[in-house]
Coordinates of C-alpha atoms and ligand atoms in Angstrom, one line a residue:
X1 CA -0.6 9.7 -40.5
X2 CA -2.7 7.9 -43.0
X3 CA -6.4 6.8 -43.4
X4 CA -5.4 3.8 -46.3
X5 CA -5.2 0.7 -45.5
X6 CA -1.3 -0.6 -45.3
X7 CA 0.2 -2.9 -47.2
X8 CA 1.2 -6.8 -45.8
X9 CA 4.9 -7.0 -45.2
X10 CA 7.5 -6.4 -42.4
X11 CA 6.8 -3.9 -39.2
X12 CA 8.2 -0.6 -39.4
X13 CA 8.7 1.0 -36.2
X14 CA 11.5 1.4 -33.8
X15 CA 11.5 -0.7 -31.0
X16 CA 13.0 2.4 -29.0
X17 CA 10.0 4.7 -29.9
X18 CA 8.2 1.3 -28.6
X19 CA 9.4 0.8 -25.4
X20 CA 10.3 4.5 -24.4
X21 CA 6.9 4.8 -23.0
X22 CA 8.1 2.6 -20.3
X23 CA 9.0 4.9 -17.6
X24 CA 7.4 6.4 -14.6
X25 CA 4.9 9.7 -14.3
X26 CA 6.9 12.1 -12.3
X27 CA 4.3 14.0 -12.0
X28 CA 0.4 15.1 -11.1
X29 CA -1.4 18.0 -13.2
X30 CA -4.5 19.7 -12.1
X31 CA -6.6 21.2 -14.6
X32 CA -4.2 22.1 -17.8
X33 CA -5.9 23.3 -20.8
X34 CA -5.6 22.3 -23.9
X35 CA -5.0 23.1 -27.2
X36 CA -5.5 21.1 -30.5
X37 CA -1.6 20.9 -32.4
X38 CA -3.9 19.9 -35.4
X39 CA -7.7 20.1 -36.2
X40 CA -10.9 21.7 -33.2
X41 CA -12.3 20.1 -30.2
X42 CA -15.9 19.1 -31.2
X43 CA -17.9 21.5 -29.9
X44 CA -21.0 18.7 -29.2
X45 CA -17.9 16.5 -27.1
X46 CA -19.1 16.7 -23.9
X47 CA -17.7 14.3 -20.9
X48 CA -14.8 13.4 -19.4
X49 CA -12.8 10.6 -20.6
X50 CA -11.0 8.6 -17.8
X51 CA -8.0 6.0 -18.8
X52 CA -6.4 3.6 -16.3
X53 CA -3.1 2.2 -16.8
X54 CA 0.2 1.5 -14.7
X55 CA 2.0 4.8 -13.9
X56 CA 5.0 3.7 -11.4
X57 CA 6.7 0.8 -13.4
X58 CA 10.4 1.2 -11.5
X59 CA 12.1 2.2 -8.1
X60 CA 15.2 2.3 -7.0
X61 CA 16.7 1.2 -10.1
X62 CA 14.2 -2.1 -9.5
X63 CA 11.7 -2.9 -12.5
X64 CA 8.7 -4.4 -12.5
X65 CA 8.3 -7.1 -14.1
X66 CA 5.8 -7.0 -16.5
X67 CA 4.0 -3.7 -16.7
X68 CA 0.7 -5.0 -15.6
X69 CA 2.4 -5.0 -12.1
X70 CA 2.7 -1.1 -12.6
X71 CA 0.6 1.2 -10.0
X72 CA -2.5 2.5 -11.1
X73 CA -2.5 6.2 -12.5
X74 CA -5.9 7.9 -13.7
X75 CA -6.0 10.3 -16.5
X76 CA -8.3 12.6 -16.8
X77 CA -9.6 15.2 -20.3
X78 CA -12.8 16.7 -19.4
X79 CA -14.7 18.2 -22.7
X80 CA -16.5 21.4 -22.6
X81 CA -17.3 23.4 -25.1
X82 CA -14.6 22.6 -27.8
X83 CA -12.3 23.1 -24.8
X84 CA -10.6 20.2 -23.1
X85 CA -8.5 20.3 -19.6
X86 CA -6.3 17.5 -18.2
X87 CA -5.6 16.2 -14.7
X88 CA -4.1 12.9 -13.7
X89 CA -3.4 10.9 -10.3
X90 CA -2.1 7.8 -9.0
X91 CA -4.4 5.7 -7.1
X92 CA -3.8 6.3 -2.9
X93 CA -3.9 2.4 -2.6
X94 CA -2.1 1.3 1.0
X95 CA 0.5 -0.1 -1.4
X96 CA 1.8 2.7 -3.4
X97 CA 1.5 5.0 -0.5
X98 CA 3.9 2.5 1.9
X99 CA 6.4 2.0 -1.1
X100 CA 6.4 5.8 -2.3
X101 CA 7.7 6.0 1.9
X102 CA 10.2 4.0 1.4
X103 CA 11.3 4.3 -2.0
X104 CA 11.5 1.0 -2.7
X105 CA 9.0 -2.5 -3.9
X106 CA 8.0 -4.0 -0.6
X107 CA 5.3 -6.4 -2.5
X108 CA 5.2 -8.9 -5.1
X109 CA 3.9 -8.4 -8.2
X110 CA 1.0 -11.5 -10.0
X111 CA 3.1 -10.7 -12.8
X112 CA 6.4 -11.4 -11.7
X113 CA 7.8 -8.6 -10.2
X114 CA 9.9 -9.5 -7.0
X115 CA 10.8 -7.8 -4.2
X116 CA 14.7 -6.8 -4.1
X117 CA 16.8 -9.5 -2.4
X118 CA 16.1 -12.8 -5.0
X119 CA 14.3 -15.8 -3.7
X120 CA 14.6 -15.8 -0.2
X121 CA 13.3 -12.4 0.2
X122 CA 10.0 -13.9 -1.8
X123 CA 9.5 -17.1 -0.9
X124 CA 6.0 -17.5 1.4
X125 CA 5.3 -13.8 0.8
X126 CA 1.7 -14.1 -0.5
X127 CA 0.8 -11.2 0.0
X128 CA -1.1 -9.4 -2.9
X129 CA -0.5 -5.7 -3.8
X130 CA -4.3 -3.9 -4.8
X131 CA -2.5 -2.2 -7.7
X132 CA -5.9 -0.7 -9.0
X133 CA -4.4 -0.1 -12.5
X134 CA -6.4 -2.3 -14.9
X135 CA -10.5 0.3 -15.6
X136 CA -12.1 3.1 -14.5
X137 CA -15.7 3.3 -14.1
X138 CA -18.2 5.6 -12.9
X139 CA -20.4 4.5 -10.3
X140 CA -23.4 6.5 -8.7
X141 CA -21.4 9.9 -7.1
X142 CA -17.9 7.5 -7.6
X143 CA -15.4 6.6 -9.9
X144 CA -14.1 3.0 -9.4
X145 CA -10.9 2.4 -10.0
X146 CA -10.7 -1.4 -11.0
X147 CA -8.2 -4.5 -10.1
X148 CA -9.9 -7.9 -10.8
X149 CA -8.1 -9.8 -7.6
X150 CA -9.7 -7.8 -4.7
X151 CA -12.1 -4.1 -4.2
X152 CA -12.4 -1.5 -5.7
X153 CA -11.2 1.7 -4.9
X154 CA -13.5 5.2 -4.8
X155 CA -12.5 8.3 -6.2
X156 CA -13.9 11.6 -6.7
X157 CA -15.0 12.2 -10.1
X158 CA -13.8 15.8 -10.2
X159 CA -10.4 15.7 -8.3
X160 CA -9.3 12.2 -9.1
X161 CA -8.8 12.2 -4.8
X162 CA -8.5 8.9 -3.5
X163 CA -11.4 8.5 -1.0
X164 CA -10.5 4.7 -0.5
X165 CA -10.8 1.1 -0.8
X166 CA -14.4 0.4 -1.0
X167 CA -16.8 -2.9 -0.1
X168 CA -19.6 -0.8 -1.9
X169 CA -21.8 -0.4 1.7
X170 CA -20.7 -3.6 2.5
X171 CA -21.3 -5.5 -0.4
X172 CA -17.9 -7.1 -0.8
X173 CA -15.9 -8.9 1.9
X174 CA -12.5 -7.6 2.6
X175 CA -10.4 -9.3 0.0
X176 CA -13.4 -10.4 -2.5
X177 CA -12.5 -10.2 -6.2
X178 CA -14.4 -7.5 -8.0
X179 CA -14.1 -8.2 -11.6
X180 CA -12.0 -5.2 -13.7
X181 CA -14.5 -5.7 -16.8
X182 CA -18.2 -4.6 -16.4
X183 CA -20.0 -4.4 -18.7
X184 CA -22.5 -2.0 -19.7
X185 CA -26.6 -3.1 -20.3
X186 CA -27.7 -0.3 -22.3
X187 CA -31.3 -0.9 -21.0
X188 CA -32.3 -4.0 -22.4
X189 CA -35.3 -4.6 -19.7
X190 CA -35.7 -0.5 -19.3
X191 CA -33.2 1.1 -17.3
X192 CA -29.4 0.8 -18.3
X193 CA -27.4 -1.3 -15.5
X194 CA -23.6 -2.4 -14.9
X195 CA -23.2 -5.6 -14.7
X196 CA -20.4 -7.1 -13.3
X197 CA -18.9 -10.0 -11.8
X198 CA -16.7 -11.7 -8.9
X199 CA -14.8 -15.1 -8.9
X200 CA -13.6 -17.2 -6.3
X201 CA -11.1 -20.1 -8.0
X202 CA -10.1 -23.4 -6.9
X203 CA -10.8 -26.9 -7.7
X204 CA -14.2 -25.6 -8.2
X205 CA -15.2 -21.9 -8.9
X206 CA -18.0 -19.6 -8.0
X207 CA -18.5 -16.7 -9.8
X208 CA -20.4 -13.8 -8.4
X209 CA -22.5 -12.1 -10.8
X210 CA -24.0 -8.8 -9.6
X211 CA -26.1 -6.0 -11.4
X212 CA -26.3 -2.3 -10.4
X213 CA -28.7 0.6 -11.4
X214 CA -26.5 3.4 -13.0
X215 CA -28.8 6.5 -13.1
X216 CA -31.0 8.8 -11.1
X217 CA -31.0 8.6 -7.4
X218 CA -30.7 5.0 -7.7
X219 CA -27.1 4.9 -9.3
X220 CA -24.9 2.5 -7.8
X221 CA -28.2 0.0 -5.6
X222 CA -27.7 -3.3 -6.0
X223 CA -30.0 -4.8 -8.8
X224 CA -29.2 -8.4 -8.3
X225 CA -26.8 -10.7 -6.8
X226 CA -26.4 -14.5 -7.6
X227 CA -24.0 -16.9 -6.7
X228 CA -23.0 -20.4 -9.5
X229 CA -20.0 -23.1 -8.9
X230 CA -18.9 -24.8 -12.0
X231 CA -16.1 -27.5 -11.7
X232 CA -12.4 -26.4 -12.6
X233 CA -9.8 -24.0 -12.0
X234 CA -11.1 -20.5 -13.5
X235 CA -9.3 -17.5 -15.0
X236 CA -11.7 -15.2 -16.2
X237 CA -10.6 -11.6 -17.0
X238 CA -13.3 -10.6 -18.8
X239 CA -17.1 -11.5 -19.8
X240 CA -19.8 -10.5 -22.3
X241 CA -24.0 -10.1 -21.6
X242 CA -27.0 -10.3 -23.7
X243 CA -30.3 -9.4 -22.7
X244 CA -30.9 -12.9 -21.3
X245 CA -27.5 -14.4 -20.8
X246 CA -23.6 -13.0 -19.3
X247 CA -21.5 -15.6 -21.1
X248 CA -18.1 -16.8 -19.6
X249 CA -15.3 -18.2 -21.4
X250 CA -13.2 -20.8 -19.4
X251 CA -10.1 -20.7 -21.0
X252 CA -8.4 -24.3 -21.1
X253 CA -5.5 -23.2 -18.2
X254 CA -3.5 -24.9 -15.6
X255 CA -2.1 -23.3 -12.4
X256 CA 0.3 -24.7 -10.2
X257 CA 1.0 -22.7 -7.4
X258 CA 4.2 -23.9 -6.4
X259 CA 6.2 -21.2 -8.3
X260 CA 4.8 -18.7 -6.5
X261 CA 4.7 -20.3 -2.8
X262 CA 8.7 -20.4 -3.3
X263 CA 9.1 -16.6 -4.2
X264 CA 10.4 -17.8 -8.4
X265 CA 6.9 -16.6 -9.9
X266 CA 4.2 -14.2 -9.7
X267 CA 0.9 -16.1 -9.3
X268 CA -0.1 -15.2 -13.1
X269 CA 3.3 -16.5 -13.9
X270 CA 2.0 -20.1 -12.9
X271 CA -0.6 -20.2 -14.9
X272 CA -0.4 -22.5 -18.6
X273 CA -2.3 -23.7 -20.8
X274 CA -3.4 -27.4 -20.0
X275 CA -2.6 -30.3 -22.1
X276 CA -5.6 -31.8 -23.8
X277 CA -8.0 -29.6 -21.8
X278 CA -11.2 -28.1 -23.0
X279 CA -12.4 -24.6 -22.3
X280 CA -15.6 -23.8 -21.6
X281 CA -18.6 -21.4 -22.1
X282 CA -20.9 -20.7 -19.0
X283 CA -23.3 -19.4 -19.6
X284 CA -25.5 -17.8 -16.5
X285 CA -29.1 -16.7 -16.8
X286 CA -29.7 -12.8 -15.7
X287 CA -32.1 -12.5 -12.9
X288 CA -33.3 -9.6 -15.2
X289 CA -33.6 -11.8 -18.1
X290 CA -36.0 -14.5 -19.2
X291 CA -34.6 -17.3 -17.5
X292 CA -34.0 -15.9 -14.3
X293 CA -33.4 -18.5 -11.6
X294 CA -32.7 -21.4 -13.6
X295 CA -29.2 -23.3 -14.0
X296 CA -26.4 -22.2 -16.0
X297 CA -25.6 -23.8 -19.4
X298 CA -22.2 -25.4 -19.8
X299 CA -20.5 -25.6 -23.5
X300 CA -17.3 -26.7 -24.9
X301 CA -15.5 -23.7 -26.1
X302 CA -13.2 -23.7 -29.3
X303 CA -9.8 -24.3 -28.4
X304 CA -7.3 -20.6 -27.9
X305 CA -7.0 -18.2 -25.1
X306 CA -9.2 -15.3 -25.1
X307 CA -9.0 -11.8 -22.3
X308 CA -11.5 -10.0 -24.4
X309 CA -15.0 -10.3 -26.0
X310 CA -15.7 -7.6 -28.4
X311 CA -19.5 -8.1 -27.5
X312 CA -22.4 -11.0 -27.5
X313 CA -25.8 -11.1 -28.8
X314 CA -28.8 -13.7 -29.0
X315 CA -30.0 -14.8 -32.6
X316 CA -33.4 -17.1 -31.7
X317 CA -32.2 -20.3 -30.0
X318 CA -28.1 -18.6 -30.5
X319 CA -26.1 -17.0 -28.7
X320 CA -23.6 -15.5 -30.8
X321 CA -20.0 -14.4 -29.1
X322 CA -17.2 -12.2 -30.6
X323 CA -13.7 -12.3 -29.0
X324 CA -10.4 -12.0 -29.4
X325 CA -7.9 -15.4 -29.6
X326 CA -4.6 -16.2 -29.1
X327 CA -3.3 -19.6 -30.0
X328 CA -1.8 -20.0 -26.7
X329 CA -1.6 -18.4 -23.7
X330 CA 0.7 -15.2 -23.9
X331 CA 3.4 -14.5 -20.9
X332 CA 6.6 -13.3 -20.0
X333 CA 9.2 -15.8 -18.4
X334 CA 10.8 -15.4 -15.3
X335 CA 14.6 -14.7 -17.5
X336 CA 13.0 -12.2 -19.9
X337 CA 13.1 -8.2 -19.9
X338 CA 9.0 -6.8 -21.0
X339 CA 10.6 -4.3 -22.4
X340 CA 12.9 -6.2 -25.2
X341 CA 9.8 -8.6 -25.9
X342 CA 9.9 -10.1 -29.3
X343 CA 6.7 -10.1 -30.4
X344 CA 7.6 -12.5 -33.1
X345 CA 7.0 -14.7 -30.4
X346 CA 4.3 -14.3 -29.2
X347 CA 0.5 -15.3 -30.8
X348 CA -1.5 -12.6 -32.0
X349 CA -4.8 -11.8 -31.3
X350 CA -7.3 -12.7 -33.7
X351 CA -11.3 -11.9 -33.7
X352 CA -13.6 -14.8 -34.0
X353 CA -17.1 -14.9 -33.8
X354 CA -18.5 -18.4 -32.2
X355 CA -22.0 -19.2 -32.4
X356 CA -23.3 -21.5 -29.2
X357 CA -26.6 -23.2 -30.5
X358 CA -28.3 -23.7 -27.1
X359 CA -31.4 -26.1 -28.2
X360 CA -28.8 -28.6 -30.5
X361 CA -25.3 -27.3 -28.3
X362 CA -23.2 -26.9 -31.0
X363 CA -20.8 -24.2 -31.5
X364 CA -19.1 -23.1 -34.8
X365 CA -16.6 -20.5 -35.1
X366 CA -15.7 -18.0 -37.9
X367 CA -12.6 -15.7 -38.2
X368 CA -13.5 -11.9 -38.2
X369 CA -10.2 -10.8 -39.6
X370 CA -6.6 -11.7 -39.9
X371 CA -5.2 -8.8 -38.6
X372 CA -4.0 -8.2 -35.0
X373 CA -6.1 -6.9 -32.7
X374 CA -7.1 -5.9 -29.3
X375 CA -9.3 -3.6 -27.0
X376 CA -12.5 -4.0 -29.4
X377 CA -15.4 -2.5 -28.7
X378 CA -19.3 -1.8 -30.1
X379 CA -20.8 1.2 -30.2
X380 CA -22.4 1.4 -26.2
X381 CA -26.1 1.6 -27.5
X382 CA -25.7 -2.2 -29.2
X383 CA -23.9 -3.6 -26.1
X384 CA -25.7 -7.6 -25.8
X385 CA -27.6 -6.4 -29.2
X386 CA -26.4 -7.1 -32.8
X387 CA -24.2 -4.7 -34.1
X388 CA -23.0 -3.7 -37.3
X389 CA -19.9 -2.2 -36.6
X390 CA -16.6 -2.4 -34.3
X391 CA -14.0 0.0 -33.5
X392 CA -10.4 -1.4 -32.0
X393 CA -6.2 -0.8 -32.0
X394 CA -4.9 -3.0 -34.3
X395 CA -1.2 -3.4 -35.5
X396 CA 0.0 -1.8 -38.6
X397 CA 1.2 -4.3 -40.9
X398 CA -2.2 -6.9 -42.0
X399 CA -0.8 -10.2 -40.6
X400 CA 1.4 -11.0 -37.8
X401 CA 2.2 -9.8 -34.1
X402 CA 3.3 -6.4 -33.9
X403 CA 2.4 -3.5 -31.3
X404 CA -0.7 -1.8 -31.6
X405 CA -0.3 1.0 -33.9
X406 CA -3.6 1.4 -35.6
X407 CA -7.4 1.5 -35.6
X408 CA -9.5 -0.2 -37.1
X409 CA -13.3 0.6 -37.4
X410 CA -14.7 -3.0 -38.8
X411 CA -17.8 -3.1 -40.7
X412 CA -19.2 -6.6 -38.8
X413 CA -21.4 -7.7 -42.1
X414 CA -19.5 -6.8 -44.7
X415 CA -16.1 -7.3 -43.9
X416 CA -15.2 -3.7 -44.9
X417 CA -12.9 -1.8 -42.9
X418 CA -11.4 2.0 -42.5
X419 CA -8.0 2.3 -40.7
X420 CA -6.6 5.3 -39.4
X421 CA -2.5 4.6 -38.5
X422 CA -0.3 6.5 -36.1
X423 CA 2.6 4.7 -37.5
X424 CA 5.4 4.7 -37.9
X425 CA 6.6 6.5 -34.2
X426 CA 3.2 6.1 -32.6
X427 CA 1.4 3.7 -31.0
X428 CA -1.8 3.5 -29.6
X429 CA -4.4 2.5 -26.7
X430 CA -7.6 1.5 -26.5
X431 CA -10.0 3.2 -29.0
X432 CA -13.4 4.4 -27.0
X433 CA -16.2 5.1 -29.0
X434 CA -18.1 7.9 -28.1
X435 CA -21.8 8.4 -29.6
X436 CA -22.9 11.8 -30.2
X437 CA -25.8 13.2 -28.8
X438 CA -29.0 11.9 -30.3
X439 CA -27.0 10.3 -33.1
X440 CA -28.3 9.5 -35.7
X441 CA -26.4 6.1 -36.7
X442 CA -24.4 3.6 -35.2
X443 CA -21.1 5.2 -36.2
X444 CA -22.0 8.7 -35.5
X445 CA -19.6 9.6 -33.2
X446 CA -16.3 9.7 -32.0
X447 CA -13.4 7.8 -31.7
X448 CA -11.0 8.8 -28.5
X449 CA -7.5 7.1 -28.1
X450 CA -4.6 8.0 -26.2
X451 CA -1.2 7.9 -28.3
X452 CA 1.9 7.1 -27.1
X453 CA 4.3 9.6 -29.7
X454 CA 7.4 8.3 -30.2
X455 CA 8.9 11.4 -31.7
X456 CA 7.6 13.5 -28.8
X457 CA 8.3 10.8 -25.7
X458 CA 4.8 11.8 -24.0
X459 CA 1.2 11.2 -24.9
X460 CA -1.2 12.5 -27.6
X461 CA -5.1 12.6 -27.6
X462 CA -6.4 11.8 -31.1
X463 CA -10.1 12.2 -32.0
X464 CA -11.5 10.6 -35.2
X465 CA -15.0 10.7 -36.4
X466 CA -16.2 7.5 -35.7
X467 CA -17.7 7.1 -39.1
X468 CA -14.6 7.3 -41.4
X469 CA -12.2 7.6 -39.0
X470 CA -10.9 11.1 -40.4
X471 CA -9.1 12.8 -38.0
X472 CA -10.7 15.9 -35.9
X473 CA -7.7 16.7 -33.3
X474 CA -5.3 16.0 -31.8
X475 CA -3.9 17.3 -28.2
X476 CA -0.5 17.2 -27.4
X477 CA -0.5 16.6 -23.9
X478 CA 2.1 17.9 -21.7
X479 CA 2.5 14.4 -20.0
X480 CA 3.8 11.0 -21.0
X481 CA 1.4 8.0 -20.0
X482 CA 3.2 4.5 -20.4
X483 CA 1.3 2.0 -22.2
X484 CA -2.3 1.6 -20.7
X485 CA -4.8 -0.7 -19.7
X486 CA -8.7 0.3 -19.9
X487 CA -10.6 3.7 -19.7
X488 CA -14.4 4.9 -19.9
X489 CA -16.3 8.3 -21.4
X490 CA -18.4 9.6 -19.0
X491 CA -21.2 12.2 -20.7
X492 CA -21.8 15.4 -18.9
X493 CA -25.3 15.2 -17.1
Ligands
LIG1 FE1 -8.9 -6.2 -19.9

């Protein structure tokens, strides 16, 4: 392990140590302590942290086909007194439960995955799989497991139990898109709130933007709800909010359906960039914000394909918008095995701040950094604010696509930046940054991140101090998580 930054040049890790962490979870723990292999617990670490990801990636000998198709599998390290305790479960969704019957894929995946039998046993089987794999929130007395394409589904926040799909007392119709990326208002008009959002695509999209309270007896009431069509097909994964604004990206894609309709694609599989098209920022007024009730603004966007926004913020007439982009829009053919991916390939992502000047509607981009990134993320206190500092999994060498084997804490205005590397065997997640209580800075804290170890074939849990990213422990955990999507730190009441 180092803490210096590496030099430019060729990767150096073994695609083996890579792509062993491609496998199934065989199993379920309930409560296993514990103990550092390196370094002490924090003693003022006090939460659970909760990491989504796909857990079931093969049966019968049958792959998925791109490990975003993977079942959803929740694990679990609650912090207590310098002691820390692990539990994980799979999501109950109708899906896994009907296929873990019959011990073999009887759903499509969006990403590709087919059903056993080629074509024929695809074609016209629309059908989508609620694969709940992608975040994990807490919600009032619920934890919601997230999958942008349809509801969520409620857990216990103790046990992990599935207690089922849920239309959040009937504010969802069956079916209705529930977006897997809220985001969290730290309490820009008083109280803290999720916000969140739905979309509903086609020649013209509506996207559902919702608001929640998150604490006391009001957790999890419905703040807000408002409803705005804007022309053109959307894919929208993610979003960003200010105090005043949340801010879309429309990314420049294409989707042809026809791929999918004849059992050759998964529906994500049809989607491209389009040919001389623009993307666009919308931008929708919060009904807790200033403008509430008027239009949205529309913006050309620069061109590149962005999932992620490290975070927004308004700077007078400005709103200002870091995210990560890719020069084109990244997927895996129908002919090619996830698993033996040359991420030569593939674009890297890159962070970019754009500034959208609302009174003259220009927008002007800079480049944050040249190194591969994803998964960024602010300190939660200076979510919609200006911030000075971002943490996120990077890949080891400074230029070019690589896995993610690094973090990276990023100092926003001066360009400085502190790396701490589990290269060359291990390869990491996403980095959450946890604030300690009553902190006294923006980078007091932690930094959590789940590790896949090459060496060991199975998971580590590293903690860094947020500010110099020394290490503080790290928890060999007896389990092996593959490669994972999102996850959330819940503070202990
Ligand atoms: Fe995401």
């Amino acid at each position: 392990m180092t803490c210096a930054p590496s030099p430019a040049g060729r990767a150096a890790y073994d695609a083996a140590d890579w792509s062993s962490a491609f496998r199934n979870v065989e199993e379920e723990l309930s409560d296993v302590p514990l103990e550092p292999a390196r370094g002490a617990i924090p003693a003022e670490l006090e939460g659970t942290l909760y990491r989504n990801g796909p857990g079931r990636l093969e049966r019968a000998g049958h792959w998925v086909h791109h490990p975003f198709d993977g079942d959803g599998m929740i694990t679990a390290v609650r912090f207590s007194a310098g002691r820390a305790r692990l539990r994980n479960r799979f999501v109950r969704t109708q899906g896994w439960l009907a296929e873990e019957a019959a011990g073999r894929f009887l759903y499509r995946g969006v990403f590709g995955t087919r059903k056993p039998g080629g074509p024929l046993a695809n074609a016209f089987d629309l059908r989508l799989k609620n694969i709940a794999n992608t975040h994990v929130v807490r919600l009032g007395d619920q934890l919601l497991a997230l999958w942008e394409a349809a509801e969520p589904h409620a857990l216990d926040p103790e046990t992990l139990e599935t207690r089922g799909l849920t239309r959040l007392n009937g504010l969802l119709q069956p079916g209705e898109a529930f977006s897997a990326h809220p985001r969290f208002d730290p309490g820009h008009h008083g109280a803290p709130a999720m916000v969140t959002f739905g979309v509903r695509t086609g020649p013209r999209s509506t996207i559902r933007l919702m608001e929640f309270a998150t604490e006391g007896p009001e957790a999890g009431r419905l703040l807000s709800d408002r409803r705005d069509s804007f022309t053109g097909f959307a894919f929208l994964h993610d979003f960003a909010i200010t105090p005043n604004w949340a801010v879309f990206l429309q990314n420049a894609v294409a989707f042809n359906p026809l791929p999918f309709v004849l059992g050759r694609k998964g529906a994500g599989q049809c989607l491209r960039s389009q040919p001389g098209g623009r993307a666009k920022f919308w931008l929708i007024p919060r009904d807790s914000g200033a403008f509430a009730g008027s239009s949205p603004r529309v913006l050309d966007a620069p061109d590149g394909f962005v999932f992620h926004h490290l975070n927004a913020w308004e700077d007078g007439d400005a709103v200002v918008v870091e995210s990560i982009y890719y020069s084109d829009f990244p997927s895996i053919g129908p002919d090619q095995d996830f698993r033996a991916v040359n991420f030569d390939l593939i674009p890297e992502g890159l962070l970019e701040r754009c500034r959208i000047d609302l009174a003259g509607g220009e927008v002007s981009t800079m480049r944050l950094s040249e190194r591969c990134c994803e998964f960024a993320m602010v300190n939660p206190s200076r979510e919609g604010l200006p911030s000075r500092y971002a943490w996120m999994a990077v890949a080891e060498r400074e230029t070019g696509n690589d896995p993610l084997q690094a973090i990276k804490k990023l100092d926003l205005v001066s360009g400085e930046r502190r790396i701490w590397s589990a290269a060359p065997r291990g390869f990491v997640s996403e980095p959450l940054m946890v604030p300690r209580p009553g902190a006294a800075g923006e980078d007091d804290g932690w930094v959590l991140c789940l590790v896949w170890n090459g060496a060991r074939r199975a998971s580590d849990l590293v903690i860094l101090d947020a500010a110099d990213l020394r290490e503080q422990a790290v928890l060999e955990l007896p389990l092996a998580v593959p490669h994972g999507l999102h996850g959330s730190w819940v503070a202990a009441p």
